[in-house]
PDB file of C-alpha atoms in Angstrom:
ATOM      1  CA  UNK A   1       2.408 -18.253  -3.947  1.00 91.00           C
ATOM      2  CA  UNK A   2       3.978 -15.402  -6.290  1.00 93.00           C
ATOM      3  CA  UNK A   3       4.731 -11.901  -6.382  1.00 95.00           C
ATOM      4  CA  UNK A   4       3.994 -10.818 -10.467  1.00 95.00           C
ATOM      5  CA  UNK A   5       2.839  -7.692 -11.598  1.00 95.00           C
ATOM      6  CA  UNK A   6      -1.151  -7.125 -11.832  1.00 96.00           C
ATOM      7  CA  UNK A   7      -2.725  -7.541 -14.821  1.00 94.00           C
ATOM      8  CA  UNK A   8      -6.387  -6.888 -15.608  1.00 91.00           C
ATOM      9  CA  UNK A   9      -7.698 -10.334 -14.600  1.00 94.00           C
ATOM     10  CA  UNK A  10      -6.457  -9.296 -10.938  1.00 97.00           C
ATOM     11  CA  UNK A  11      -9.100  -6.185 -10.512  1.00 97.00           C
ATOM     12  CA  UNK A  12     -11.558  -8.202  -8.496  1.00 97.00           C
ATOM     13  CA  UNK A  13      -8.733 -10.058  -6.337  1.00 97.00           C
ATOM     14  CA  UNK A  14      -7.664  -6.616  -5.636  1.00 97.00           C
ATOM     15  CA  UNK A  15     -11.242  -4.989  -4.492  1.00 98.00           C
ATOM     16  CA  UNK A  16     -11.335  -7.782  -2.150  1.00 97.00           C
ATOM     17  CA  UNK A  17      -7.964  -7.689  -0.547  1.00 97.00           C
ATOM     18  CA  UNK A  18      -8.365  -4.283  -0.350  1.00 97.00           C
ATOM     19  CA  UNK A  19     -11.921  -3.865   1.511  1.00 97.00           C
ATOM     20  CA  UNK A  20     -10.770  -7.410   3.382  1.00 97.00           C
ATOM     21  CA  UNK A  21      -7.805  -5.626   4.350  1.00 96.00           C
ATOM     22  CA  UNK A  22      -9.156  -2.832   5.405  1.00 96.00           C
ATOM     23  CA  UNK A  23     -12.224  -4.231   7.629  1.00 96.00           C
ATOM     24  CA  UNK A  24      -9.335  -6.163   9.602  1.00 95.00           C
ATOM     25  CA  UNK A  25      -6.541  -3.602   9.582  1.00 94.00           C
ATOM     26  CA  UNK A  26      -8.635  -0.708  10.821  1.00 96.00           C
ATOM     27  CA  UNK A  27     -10.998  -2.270  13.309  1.00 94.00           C
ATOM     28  CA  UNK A  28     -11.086  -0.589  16.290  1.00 94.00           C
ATOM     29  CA  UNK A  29      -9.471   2.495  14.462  1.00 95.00           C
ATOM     30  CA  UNK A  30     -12.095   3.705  11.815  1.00 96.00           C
ATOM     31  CA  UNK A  31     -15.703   3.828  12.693  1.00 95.00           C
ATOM     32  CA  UNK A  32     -17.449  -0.049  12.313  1.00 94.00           C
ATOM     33  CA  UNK A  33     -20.106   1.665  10.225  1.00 95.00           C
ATOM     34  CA  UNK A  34     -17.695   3.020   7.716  1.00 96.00           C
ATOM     35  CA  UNK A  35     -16.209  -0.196   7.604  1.00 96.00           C
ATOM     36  CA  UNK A  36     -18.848  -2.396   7.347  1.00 96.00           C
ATOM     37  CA  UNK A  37     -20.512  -0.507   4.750  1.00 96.00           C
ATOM     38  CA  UNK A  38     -17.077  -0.951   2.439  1.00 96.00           C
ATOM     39  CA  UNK A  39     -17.904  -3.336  -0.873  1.00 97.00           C
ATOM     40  CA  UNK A  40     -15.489  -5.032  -3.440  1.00 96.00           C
ATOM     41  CA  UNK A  41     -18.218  -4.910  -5.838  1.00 96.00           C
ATOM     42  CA  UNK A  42     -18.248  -1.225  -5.665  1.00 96.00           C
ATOM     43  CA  UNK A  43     -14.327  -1.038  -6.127  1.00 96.00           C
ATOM     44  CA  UNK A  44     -13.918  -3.660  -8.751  1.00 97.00           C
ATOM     45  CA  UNK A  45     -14.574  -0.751 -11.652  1.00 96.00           C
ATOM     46  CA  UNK A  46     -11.771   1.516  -9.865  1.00 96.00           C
ATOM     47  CA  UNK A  47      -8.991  -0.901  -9.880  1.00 97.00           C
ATOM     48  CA  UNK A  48      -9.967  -2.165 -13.459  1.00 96.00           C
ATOM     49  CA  UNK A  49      -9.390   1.570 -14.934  1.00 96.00           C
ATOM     50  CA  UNK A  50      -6.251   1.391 -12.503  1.00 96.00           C
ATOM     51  CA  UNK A  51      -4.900  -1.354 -14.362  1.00 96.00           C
ATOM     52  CA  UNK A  52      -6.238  -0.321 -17.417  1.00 96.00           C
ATOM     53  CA  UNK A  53      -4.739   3.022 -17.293  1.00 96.00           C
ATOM     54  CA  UNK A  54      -1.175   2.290 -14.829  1.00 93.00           C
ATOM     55  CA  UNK A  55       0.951   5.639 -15.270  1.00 91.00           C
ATOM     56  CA  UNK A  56       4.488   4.634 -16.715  1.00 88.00           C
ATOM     57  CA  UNK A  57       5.746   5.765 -13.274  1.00 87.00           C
ATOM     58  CA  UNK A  58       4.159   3.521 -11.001  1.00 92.00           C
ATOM     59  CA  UNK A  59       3.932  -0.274 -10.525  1.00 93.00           C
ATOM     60  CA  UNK A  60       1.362  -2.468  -9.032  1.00 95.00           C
ATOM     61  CA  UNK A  61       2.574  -6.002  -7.633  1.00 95.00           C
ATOM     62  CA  UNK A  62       0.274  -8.906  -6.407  1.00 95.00           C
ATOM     63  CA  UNK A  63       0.561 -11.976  -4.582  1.00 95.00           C
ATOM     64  CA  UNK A  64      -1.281 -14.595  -5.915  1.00 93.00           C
ATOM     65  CA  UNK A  65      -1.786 -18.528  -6.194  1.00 91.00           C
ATOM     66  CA  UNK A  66      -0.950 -20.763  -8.443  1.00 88.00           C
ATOM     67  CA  UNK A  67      -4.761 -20.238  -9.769  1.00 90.00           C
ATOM     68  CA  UNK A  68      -4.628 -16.559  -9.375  1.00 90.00           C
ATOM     69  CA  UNK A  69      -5.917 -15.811  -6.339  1.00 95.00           C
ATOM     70  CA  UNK A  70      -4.964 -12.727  -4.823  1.00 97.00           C
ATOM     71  CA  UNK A  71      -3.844 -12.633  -1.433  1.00 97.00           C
ATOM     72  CA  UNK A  72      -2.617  -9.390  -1.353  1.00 97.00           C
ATOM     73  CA  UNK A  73      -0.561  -6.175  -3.309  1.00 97.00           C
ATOM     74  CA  UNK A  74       1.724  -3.354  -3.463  1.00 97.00           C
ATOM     75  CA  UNK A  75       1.724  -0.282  -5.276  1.00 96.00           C
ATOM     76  CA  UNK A  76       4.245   2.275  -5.470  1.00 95.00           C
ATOM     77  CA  UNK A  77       5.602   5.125  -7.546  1.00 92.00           C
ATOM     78  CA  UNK A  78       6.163   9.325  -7.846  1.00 90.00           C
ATOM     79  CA  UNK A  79       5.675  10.876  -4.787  1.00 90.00           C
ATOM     80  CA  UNK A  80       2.063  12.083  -5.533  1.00 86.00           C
ATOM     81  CA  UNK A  81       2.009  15.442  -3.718  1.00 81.00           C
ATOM     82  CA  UNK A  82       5.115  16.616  -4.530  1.00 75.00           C
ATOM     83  CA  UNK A  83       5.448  19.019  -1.535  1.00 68.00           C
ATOM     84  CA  UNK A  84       8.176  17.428   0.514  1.00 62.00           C
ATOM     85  CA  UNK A  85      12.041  16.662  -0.308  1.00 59.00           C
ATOM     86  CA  UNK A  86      11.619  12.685  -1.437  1.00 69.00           C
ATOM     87  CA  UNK A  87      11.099  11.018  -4.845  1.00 89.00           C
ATOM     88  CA  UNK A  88       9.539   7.530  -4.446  1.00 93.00           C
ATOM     89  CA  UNK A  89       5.993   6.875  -2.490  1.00 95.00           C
ATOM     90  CA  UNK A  90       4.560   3.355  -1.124  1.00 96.00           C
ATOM     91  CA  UNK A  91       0.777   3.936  -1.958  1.00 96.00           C
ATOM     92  CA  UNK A  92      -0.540   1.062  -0.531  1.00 95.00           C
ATOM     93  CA  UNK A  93       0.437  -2.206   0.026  1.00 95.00           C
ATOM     94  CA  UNK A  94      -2.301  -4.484   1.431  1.00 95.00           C
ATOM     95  CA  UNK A  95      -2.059  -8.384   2.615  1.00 95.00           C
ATOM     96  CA  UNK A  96      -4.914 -10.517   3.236  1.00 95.00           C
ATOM     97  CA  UNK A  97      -4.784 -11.522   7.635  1.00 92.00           C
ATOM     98  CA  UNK A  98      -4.206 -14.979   6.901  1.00 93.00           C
ATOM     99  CA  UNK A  99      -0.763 -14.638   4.960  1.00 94.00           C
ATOM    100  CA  UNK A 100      -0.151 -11.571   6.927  1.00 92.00           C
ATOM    101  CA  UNK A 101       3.571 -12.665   8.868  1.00 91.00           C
ATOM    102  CA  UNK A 102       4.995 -15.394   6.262  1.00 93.00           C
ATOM    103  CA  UNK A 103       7.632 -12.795   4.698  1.00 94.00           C
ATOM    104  CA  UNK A 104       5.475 -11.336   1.474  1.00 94.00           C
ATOM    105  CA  UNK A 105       5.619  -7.523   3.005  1.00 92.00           C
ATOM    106  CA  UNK A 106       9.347  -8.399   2.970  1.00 93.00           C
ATOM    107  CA  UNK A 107       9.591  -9.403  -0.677  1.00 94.00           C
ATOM    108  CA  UNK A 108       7.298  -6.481  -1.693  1.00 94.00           C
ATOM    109  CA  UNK A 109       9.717  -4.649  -0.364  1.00 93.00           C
ATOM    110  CA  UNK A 110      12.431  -5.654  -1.851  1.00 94.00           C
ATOM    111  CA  UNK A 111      10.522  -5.432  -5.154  1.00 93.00           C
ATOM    112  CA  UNK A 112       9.924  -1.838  -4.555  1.00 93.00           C
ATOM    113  CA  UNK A 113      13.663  -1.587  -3.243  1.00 94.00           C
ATOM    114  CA  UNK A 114      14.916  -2.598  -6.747  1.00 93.00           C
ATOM    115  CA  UNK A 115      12.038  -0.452  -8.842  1.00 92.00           C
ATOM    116  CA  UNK A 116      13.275   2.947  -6.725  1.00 91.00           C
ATOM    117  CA  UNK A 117      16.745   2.202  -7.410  1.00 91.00           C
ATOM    118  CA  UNK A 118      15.923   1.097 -11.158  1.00 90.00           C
ATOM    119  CA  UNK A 119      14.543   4.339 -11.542  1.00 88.00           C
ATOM    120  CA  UNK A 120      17.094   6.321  -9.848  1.00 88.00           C
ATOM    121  CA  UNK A 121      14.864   7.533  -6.911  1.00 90.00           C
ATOM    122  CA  UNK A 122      17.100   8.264  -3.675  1.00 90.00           C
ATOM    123  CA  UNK A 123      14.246   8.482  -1.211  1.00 93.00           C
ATOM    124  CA  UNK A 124      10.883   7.143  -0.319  1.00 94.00           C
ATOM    125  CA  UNK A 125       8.089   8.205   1.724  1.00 94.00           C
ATOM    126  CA  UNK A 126       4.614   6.279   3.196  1.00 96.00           C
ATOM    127  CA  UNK A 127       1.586   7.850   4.561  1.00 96.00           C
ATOM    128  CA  UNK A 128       0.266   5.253   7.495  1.00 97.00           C
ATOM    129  CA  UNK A 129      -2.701   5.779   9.549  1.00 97.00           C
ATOM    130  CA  UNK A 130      -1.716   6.484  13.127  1.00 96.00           C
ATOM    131  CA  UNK A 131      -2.948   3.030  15.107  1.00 94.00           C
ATOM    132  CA  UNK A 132      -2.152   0.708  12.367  1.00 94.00           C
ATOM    133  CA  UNK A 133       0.379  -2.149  13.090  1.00 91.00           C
ATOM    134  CA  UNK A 134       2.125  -2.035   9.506  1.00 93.00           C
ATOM    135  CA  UNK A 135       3.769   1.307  11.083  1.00 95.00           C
ATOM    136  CA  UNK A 136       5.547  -1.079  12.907  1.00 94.00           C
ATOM    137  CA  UNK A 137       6.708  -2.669  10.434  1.00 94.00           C
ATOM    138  CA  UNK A 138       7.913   0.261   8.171  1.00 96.00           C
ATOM    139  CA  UNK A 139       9.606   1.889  10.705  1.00 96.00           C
ATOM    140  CA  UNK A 140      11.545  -1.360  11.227  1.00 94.00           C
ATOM    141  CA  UNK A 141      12.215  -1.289   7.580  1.00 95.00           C
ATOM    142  CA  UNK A 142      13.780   1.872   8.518  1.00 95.00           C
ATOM    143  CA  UNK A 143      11.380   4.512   7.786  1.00 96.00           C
ATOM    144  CA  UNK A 144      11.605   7.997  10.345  1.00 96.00           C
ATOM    145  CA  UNK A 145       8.560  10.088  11.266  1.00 96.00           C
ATOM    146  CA  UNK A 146       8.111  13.139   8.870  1.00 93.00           C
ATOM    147  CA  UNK A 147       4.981  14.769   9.837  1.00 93.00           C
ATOM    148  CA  UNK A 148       1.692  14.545  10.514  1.00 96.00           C
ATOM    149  CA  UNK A 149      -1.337  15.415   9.030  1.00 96.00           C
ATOM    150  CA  UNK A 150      -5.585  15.258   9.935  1.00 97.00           C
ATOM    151  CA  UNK A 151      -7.429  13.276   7.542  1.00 97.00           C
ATOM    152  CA  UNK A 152     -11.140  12.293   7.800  1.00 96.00           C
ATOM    153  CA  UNK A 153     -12.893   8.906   7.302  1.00 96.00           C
ATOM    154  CA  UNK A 154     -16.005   7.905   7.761  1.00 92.00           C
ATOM    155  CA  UNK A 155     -16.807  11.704   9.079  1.00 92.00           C
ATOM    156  CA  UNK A 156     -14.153  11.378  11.936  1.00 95.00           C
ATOM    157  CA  UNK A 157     -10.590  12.966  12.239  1.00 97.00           C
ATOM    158  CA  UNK A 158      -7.596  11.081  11.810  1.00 97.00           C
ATOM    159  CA  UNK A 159      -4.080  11.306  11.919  1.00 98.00           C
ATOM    160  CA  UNK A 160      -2.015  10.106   9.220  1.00 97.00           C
ATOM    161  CA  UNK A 161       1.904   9.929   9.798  1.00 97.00           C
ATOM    162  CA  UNK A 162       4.333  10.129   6.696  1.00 95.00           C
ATOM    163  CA  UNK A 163       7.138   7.977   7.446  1.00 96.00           C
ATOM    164  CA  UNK A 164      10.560   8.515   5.232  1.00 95.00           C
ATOM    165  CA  UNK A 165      13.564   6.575   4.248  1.00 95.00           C
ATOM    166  CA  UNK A 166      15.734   9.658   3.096  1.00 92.00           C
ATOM    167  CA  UNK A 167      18.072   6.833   1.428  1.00 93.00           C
ATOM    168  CA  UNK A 168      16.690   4.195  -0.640  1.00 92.00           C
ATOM    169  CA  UNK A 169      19.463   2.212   0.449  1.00 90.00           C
ATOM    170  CA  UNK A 170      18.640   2.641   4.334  1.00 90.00           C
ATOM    171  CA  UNK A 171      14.837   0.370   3.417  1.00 91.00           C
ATOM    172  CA  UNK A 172      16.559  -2.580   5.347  1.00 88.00           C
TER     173      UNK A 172
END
């Protein structure tokens, strides 16, 4: 497998890791009806004006076969809210279960390491719902608690926690 950047042929690899992703990541967390009621047909469009349209400031990254299956992706960029003291955000970064502890959130990662520092960003910051394992994983990247914040899915309140690596140089 390889880590390239997504082009427009990936948008329906991409619906399905994400919904995939999702289904297995927050089960148990978000409401079963929510996430059984989640489609990659009904994402597909999304991700193709994504690609189509990718702000000059932000980068999407896949991981994908030799015959272009996509197992999973990254995307990352400007700090989208702008209301707290960082530069760089991780939107999302999504891997399919079954290559989920092989090393590709690693190499993501250091992807993203070398695009923040490319750019000159000094910090970065992810949002991660509160019960998902990958916060285990960022904060042994290095990332410190922020804040909090409520957010609702599926109808139901949940908290999201914005993790921070004031130095880019501290993402270990």
């Amino acid at each position: 497998m390889q880590i390239r950047y997504a082009n427009e042929h990936d948008a329906e690899g991409i619906a399905k890791v994400h919904v995939d992703s999702w289904k297995t990541t927050y089960q148990g967390i978000v409401d079963d009806r929510f996430l059984q009621a989640l489609s990659a047909a009904d994402r597909v469009e999304g991700w193709r004006w994504k690609l189509a349209n990718m702000p000059e400031d932000e980068q999407l990254l896949v991981v994908a076969d030799e015959d272009g299956k996509v197992y999973g992706f990254m995307s990352y960029g400007t700090e989208r809210e702008q209301k707290m003291p960082h530069e760089g955000e991780l939107y999302a970064v999504y891997l399919l279960e079954e290559i989920q502890g092989q090393g590709y959130g690693n190499q993501l990662f250091a992807r993203l390491k070398e695009y923040m520092n490319m750019k000159g960003y000094t910090s970065l910051l992810v949002w991660v719902l509160e019960g998902n394992s990958a916060e285990h994983f960022y904060r042994h990247k290095g990332g410190q608690e922020q804040k909090r914040k409520e957010i609702v899915i599926g109808g139901k309140t949940h908290t999201e926690i914005a993790l921070l690596w004031d130095s880019i140089d501290k993402i270990t």
